[in-house]
Tab-separated table of C-alpha atoms and ligand atoms in Angstrom:
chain	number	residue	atom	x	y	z
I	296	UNK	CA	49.446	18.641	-54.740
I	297	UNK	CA	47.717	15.284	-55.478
I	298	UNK	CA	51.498	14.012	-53.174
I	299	UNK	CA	51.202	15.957	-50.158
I	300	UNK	CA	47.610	15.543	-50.203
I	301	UNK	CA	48.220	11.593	-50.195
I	302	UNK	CA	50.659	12.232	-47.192
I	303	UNK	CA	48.243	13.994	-45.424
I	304	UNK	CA	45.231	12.088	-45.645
I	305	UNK	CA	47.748	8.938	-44.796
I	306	UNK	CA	48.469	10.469	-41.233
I	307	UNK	CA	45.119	11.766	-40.715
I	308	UNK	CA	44.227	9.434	-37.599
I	309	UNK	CA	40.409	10.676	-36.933
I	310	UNK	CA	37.419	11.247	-38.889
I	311	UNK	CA	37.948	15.340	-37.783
I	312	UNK	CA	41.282	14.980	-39.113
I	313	UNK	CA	40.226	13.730	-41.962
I	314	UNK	CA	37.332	15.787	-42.707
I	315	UNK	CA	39.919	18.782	-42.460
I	316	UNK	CA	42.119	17.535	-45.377
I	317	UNK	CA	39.045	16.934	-47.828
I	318	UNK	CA	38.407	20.794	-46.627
I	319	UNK	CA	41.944	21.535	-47.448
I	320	UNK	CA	41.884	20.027	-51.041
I	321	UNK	CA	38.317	19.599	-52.213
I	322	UNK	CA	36.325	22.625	-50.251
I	323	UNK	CA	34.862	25.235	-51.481
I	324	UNK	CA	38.333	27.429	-51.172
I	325	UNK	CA	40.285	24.206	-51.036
I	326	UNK	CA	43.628	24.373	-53.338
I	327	UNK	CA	42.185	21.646	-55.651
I	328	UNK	CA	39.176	23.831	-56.111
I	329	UNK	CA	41.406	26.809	-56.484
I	330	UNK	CA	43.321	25.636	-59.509
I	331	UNK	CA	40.151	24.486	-60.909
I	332	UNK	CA	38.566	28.194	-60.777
I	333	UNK	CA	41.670	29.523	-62.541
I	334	UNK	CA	41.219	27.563	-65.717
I	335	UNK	CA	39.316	30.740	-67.069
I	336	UNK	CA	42.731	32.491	-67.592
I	337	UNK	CA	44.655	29.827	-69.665
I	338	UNK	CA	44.583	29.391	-73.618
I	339	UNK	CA	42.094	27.047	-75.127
I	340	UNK	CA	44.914	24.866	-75.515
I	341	UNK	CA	46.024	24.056	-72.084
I	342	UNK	CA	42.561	23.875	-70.776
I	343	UNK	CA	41.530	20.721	-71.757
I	344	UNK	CA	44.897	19.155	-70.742
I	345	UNK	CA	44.869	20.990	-67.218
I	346	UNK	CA	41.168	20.215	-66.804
I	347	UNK	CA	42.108	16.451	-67.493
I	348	UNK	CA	44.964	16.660	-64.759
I	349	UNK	CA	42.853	18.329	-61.950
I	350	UNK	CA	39.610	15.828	-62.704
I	351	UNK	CA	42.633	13.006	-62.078
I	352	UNK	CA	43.841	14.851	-59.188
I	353	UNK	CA	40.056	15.101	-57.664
I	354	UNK	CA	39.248	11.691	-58.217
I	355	UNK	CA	42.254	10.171	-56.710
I	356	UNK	CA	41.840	12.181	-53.628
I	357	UNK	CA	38.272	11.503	-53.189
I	358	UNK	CA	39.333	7.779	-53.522
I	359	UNK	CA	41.831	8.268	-50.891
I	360	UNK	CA	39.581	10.015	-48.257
I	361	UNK	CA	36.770	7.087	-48.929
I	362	UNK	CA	39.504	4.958	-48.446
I	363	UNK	CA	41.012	6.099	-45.317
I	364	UNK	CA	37.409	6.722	-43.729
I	365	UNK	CA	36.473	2.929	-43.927
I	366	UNK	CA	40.135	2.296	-42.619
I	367	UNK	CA	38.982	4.616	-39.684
I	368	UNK	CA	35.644	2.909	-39.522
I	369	UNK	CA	36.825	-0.332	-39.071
I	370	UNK	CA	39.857	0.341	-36.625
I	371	UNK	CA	36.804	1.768	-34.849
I	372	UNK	CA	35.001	-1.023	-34.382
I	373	UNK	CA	38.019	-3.529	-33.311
I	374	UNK	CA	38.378	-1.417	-30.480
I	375	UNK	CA	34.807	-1.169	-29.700
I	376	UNK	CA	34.778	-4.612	-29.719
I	377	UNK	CA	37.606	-5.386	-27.915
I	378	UNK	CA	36.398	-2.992	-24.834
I	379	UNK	CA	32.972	-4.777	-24.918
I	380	UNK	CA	34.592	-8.536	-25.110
I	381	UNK	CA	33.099	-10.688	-22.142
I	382	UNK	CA	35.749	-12.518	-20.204
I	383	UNK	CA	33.925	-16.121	-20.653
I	384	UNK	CA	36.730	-17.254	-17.994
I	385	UNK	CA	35.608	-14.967	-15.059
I	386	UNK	CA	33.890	-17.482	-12.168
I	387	UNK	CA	29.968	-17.056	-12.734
I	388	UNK	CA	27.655	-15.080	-10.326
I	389	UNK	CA	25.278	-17.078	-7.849
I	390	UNK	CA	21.470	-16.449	-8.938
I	391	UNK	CA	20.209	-16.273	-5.466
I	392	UNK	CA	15.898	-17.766	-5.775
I	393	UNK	CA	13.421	-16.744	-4.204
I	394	UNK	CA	10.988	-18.451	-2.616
I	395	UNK	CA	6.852	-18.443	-1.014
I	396	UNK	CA	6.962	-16.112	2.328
I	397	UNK	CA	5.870	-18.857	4.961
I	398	UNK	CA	2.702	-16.566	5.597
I	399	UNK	CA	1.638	-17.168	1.909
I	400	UNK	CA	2.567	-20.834	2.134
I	401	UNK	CA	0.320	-20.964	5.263
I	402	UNK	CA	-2.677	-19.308	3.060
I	403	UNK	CA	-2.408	-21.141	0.199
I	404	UNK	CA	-2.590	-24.379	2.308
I	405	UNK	CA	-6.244	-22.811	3.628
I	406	UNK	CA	-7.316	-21.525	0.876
I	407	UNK	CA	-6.568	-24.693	-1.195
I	408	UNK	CA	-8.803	-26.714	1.639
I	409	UNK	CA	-12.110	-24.589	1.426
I	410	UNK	CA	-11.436	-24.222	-1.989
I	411	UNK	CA	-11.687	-28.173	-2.554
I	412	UNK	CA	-15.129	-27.806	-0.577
I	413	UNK	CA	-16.526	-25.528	-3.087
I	414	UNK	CA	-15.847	-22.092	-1.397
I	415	UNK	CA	-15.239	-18.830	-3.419
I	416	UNK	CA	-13.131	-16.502	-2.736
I	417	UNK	CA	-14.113	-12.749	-1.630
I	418	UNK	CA	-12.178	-9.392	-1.061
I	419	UNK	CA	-13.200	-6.399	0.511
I	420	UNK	CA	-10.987	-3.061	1.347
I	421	UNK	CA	-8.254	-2.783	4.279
I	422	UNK	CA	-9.829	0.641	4.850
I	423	UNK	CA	-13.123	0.189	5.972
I	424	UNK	CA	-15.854	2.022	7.064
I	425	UNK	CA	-17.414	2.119	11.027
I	426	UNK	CA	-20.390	0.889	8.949
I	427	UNK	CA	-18.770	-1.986	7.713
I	428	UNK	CA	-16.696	-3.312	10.687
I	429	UNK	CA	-18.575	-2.657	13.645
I	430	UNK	CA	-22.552	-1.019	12.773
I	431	UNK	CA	-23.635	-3.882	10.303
I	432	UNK	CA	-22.441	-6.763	12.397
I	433	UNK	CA	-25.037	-5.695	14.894
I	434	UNK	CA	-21.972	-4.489	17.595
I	435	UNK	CA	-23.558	-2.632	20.296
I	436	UNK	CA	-22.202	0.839	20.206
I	437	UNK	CA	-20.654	0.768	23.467
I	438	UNK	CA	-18.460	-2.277	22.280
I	439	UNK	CA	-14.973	-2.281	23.454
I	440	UNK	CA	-13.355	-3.196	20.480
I	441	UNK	CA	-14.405	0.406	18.927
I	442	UNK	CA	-12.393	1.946	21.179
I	443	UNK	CA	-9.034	4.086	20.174
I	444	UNK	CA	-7.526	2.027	21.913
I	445	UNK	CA	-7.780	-1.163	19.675
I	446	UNK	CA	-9.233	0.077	16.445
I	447	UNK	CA	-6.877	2.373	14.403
I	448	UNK	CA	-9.053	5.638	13.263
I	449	UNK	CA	-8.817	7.537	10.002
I	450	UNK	CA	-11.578	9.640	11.121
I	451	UNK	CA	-14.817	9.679	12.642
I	452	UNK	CA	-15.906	6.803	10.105
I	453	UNK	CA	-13.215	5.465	8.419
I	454	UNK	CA	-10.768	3.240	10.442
I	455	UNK	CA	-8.144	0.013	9.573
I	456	UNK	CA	-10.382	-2.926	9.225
I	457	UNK	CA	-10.043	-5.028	12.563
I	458	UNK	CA	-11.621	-8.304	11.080
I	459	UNK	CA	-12.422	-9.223	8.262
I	460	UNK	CA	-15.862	-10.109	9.435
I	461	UNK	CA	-16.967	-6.750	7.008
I	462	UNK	CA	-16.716	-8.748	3.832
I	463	UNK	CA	-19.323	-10.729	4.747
I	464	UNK	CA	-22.161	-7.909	4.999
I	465	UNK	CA	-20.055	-6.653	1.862
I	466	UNK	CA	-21.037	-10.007	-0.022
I	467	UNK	CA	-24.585	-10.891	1.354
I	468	UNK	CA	-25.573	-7.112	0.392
I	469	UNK	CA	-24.065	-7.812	-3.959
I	470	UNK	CA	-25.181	-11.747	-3.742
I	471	UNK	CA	-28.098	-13.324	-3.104
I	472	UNK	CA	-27.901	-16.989	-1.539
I	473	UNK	CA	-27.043	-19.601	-1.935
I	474	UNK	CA	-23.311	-17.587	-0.741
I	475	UNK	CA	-20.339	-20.002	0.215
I	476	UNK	CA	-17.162	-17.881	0.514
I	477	UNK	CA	-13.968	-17.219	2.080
I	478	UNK	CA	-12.074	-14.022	2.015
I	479	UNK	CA	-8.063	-13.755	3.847
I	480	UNK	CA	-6.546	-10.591	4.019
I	481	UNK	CA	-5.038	-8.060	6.300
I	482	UNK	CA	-6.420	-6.631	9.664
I	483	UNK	CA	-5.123	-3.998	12.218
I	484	UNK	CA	-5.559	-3.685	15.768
I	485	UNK	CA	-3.943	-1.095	18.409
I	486	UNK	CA	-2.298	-4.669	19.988
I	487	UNK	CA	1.178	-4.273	21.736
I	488	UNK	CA	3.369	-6.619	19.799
I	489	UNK	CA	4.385	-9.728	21.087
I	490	UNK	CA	4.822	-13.380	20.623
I	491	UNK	CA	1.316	-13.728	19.438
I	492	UNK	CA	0.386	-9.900	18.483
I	493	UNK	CA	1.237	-8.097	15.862
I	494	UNK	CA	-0.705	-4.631	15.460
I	495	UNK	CA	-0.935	-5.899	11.345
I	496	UNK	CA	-1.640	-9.497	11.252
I	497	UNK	CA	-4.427	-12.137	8.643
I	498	UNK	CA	-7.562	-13.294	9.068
I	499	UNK	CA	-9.775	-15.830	7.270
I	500	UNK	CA	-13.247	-15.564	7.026
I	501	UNK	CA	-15.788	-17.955	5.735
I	502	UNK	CA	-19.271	-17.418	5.276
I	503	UNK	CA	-22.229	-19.824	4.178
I	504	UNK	CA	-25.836	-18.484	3.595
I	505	UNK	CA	-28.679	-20.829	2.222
I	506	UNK	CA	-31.556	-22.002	3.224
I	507	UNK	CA	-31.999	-24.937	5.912
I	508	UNK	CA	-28.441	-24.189	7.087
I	509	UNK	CA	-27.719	-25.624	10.513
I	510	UNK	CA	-24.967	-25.410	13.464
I	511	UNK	CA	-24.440	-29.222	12.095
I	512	UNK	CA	-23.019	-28.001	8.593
I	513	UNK	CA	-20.719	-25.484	10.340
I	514	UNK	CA	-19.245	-28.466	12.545
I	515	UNK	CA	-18.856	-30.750	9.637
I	516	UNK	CA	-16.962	-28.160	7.658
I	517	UNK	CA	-14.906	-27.250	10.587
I	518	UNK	CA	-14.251	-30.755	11.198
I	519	UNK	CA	-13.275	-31.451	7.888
I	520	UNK	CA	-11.432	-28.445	7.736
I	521	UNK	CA	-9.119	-29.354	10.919
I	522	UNK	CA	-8.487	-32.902	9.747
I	523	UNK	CA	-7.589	-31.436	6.569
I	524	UNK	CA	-4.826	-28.815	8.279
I	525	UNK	CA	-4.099	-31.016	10.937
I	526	UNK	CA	-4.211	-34.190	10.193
I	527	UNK	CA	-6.732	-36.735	9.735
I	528	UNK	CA	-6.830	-38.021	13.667
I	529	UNK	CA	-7.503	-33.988	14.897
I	530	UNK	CA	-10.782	-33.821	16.986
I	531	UNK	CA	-12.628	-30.403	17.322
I	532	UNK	CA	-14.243	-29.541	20.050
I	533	UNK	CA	-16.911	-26.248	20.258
I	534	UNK	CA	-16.474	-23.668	23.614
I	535	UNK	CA	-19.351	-21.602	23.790
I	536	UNK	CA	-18.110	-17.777	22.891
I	537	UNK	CA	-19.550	-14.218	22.491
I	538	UNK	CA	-19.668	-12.353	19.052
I	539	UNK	CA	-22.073	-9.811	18.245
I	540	UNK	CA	-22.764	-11.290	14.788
I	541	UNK	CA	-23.149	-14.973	15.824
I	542	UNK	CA	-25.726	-16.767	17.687
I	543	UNK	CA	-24.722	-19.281	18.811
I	544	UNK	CA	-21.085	-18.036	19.006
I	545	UNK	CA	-18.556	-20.646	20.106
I	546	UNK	CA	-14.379	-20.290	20.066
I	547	UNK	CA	-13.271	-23.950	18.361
I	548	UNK	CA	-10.632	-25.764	19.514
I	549	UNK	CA	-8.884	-28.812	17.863
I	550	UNK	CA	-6.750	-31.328	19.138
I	551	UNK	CA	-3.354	-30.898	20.248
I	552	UNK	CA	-1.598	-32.738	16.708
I	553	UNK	CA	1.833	-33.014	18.727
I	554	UNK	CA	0.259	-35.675	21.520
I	555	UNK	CA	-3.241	-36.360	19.852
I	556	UNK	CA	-4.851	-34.583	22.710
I	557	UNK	CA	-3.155	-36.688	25.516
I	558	UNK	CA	-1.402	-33.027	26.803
I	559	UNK	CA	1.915	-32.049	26.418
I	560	UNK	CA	4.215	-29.064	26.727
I	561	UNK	CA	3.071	-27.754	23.137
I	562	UNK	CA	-0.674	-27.868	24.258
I	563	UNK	CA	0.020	-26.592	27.575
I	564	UNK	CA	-1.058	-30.113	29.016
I	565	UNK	CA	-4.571	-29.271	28.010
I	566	UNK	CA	-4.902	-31.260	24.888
I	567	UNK	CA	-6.333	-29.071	22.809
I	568	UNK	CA	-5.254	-25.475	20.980
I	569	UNK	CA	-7.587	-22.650	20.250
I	570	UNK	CA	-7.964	-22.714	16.326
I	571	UNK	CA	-10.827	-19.885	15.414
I	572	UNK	CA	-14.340	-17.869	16.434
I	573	UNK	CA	-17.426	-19.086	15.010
I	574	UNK	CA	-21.033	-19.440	15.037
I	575	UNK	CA	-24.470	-18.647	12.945
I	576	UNK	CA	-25.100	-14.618	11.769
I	577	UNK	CA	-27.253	-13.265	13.749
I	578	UNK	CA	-30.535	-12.646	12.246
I	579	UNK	CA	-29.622	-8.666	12.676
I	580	UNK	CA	-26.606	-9.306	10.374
I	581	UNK	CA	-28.868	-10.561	7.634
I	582	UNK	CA	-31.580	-8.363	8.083
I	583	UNK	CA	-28.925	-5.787	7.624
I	584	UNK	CA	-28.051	-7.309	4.421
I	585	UNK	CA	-31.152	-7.266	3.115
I	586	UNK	CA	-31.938	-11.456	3.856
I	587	UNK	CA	-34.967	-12.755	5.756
I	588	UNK	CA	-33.991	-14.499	8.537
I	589	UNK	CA	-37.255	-16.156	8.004
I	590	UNK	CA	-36.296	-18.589	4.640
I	591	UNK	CA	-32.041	-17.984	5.099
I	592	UNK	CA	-30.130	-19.092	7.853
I	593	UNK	CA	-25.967	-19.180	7.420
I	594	UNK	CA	-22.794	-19.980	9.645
I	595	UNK	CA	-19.511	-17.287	9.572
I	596	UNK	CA	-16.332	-18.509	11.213
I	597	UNK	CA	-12.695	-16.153	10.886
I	598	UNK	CA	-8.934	-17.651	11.644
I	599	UNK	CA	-6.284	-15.977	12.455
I	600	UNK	CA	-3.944	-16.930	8.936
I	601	UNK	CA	-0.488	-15.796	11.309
I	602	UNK	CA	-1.546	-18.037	14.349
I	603	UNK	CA	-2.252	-21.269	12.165
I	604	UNK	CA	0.807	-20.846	10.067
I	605	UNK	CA	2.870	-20.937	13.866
I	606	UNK	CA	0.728	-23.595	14.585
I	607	UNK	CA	1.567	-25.617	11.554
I	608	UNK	CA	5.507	-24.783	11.217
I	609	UNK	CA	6.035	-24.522	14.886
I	610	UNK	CA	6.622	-20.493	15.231
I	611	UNK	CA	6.889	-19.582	18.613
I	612	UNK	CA	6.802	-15.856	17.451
I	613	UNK	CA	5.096	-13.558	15.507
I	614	UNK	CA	7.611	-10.549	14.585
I	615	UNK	CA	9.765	-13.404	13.104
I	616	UNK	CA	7.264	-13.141	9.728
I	617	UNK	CA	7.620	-9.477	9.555
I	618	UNK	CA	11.300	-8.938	10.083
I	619	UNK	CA	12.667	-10.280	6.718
I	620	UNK	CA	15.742	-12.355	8.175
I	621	UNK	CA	16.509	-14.667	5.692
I	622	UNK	CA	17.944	-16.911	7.812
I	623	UNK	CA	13.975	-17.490	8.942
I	624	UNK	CA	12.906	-17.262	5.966
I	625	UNK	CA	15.107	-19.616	4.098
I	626	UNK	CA	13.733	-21.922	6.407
I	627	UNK	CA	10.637	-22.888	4.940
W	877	FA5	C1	-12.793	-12.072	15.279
W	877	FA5	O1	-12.072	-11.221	14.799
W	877	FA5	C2	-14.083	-12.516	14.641
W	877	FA5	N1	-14.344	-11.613	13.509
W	877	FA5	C3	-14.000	-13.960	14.195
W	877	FA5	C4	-15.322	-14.522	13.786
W	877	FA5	C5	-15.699	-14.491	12.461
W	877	FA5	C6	-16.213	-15.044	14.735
W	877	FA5	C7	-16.938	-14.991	12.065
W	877	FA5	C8	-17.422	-15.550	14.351
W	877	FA5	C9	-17.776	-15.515	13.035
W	877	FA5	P1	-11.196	-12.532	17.295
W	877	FA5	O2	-11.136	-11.117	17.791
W	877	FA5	O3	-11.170	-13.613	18.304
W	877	FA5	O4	-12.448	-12.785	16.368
W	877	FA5	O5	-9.957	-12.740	16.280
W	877	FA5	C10	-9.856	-13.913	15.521
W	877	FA5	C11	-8.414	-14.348	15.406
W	877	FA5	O6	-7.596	-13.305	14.883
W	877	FA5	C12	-7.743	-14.694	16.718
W	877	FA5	O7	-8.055	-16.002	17.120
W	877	FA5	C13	-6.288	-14.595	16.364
W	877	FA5	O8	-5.860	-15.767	15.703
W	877	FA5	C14	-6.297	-13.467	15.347
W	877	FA5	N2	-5.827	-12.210	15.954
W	877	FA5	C15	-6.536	-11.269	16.600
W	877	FA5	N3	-5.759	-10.248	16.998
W	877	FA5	C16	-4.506	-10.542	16.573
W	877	FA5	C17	-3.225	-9.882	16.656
W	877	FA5	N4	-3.086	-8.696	17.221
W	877	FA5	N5	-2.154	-10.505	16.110
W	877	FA5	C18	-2.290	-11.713	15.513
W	877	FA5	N6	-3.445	-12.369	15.396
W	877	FA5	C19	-4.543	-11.804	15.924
């Protein structure tokens, strides 16, 4: 017994296998087990020398199954391992990086400006309210920028911000002044695209509020501002404007930083380029907000974050931020 049982577990080549021949021998109707229930029927005599035998017999084959199983286990793992084993000779992958989206290099450049003049920063929602965008900043309601045809409507009252000239009534209504912020983010308009539209593009808005404010601060910030972006020799120059929350409104234009204002192709031969829309809030804009025009007085410009970044890197297109073609992109 105790010999086949040796050849058996010897050529048992899985743990199933092996379970089967401990079955065989040492189970409950195994032939080891068998022998041992008919020790009842011999003499008194042979019993004890029987017994002896078939403990041997047990214990050897349990010593050969634990035996073979760790044999099993092992083998196991060498091929494991070997199926896992990393080829350290294979050529390496390239770890492609990623870098700043020109668009958030242009931002950071603006924000890190009117940040250094000891601006805040403010957000308001992309989904704004007629309130908001049009109402509060005191547009008349037959104002042509309402229209379908360049606002985006949700409804009735809620629409895709066009500006984001709505943070400000958002921040003068929580704060009370002194209020120096700006707040970038995303606008919409119904624009066809092209070179210089895009129906989703960023705006900048800055806002001051305190009292004794003057069209004099909002130059000097501007000017320090365009120097800053520009370069130190830029020059602004203010064309008056209409906006329905600013009076005075003026569009600002800076010096043409490719000839220094002398006129070239870049510039159009005018000298200068259009840089942003500015002037002081309308006293209907804080009264809205719950200010007196009476002790407060405050100056609001907003940029258009796409159109400076072209500006800067010398983007003659729009689309080209929005299209992901890393060959663009790698560019900056
Ligand atoms: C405004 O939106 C005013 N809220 C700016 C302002 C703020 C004036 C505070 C006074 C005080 P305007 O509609 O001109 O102004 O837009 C400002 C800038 O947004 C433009 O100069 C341009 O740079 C950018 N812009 C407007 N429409 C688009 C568009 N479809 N695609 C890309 N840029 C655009």
């Amino acid at each position: 017994l105790q010999e086949t049982a040796k050849n058996e577990i010897a050529a048992a080549n899985s743990m199933e296998a092996l379970e089967k021949a401990r079955v065989k021998y040492l189970g409950k109707k195994g032939e080891l087990t068998e022998v041992l229930r008919g020790m009842g029927s011999l003499s008194p005599e042979e019993r004890p020398k029987i017994g002896k035998v078939a403990n041997e017999v047990r214990e050897t084959i349990e010593a050969l199954l634990e035996e073979a199983k760790s044999l099993l286990k092992t083998k196991d793992l060498e091929r494991q391992l070997a199926a896992e084993a990393i080829d350290i000779t294979m050529p390496g992958k390239e770890i492609k990086l990623g870098k700043k989206h020109p668009l958030t290099q242009g931002l950071d450049e603006l924000k890190n400006i009117f940040i250094g003049m000891g601006f805040k920063i403010a957000e308001g929602p992309e989904v704004e309210t007629v309130y908001y965008n049009f109402d509060a900043l005191n547009a008349p309601a037959n104002h042509p920028s309402r229209d379908m045809t360049d606002t985006f409507y949700i409804n009735e009252d809620v629409i895709l911000r066009t500006q984001t000239s709505p943070v400000q009534v958002r921040v003068m209504e929580k704060i009370k002044p002194p209020i120096r912020i700006i707040s970038p983010g995303r606008c919409f308009r119904n624009d066809t695209p092209d070179a210089t539209h895009s129906p989703m593009f960023h705006q900048l808005e800055g806002l001051v509020i305190d009292k004794g404010i003057t069209l004099g601060d909002l130059k000097g910030t501007l000017e320090v501002f365009a120097k800053a972006f520009l370069g130190s020799h830029t020059e602004i120059k203010f064309r008056p404007h209409y906006f329905p929350f600013t009076e005075p409104s003026a569009e600002v234009d800076a010096s043409c930083f490719k000839c220094g204002g002398d006129g070239c192709g870049f510039c159009k031969g005018s000298g200068w380029i259009e840089l942003l829309g500015a002037g002081m809030v309308h006293p209907n804009v804080l009264r809205n907000c719950g200010i007196d025009p009476e002790i407060y007085s405050g100056f609001a410009f907003g940029m258009g974050i796409d159109r400076l970044t072209m500006l800067k890197y010398g983007i003659d297109d729009i689309r080209l931020f929005f299209e992901n073609d890393m060959r663009f992109l790698n560019q900056f």
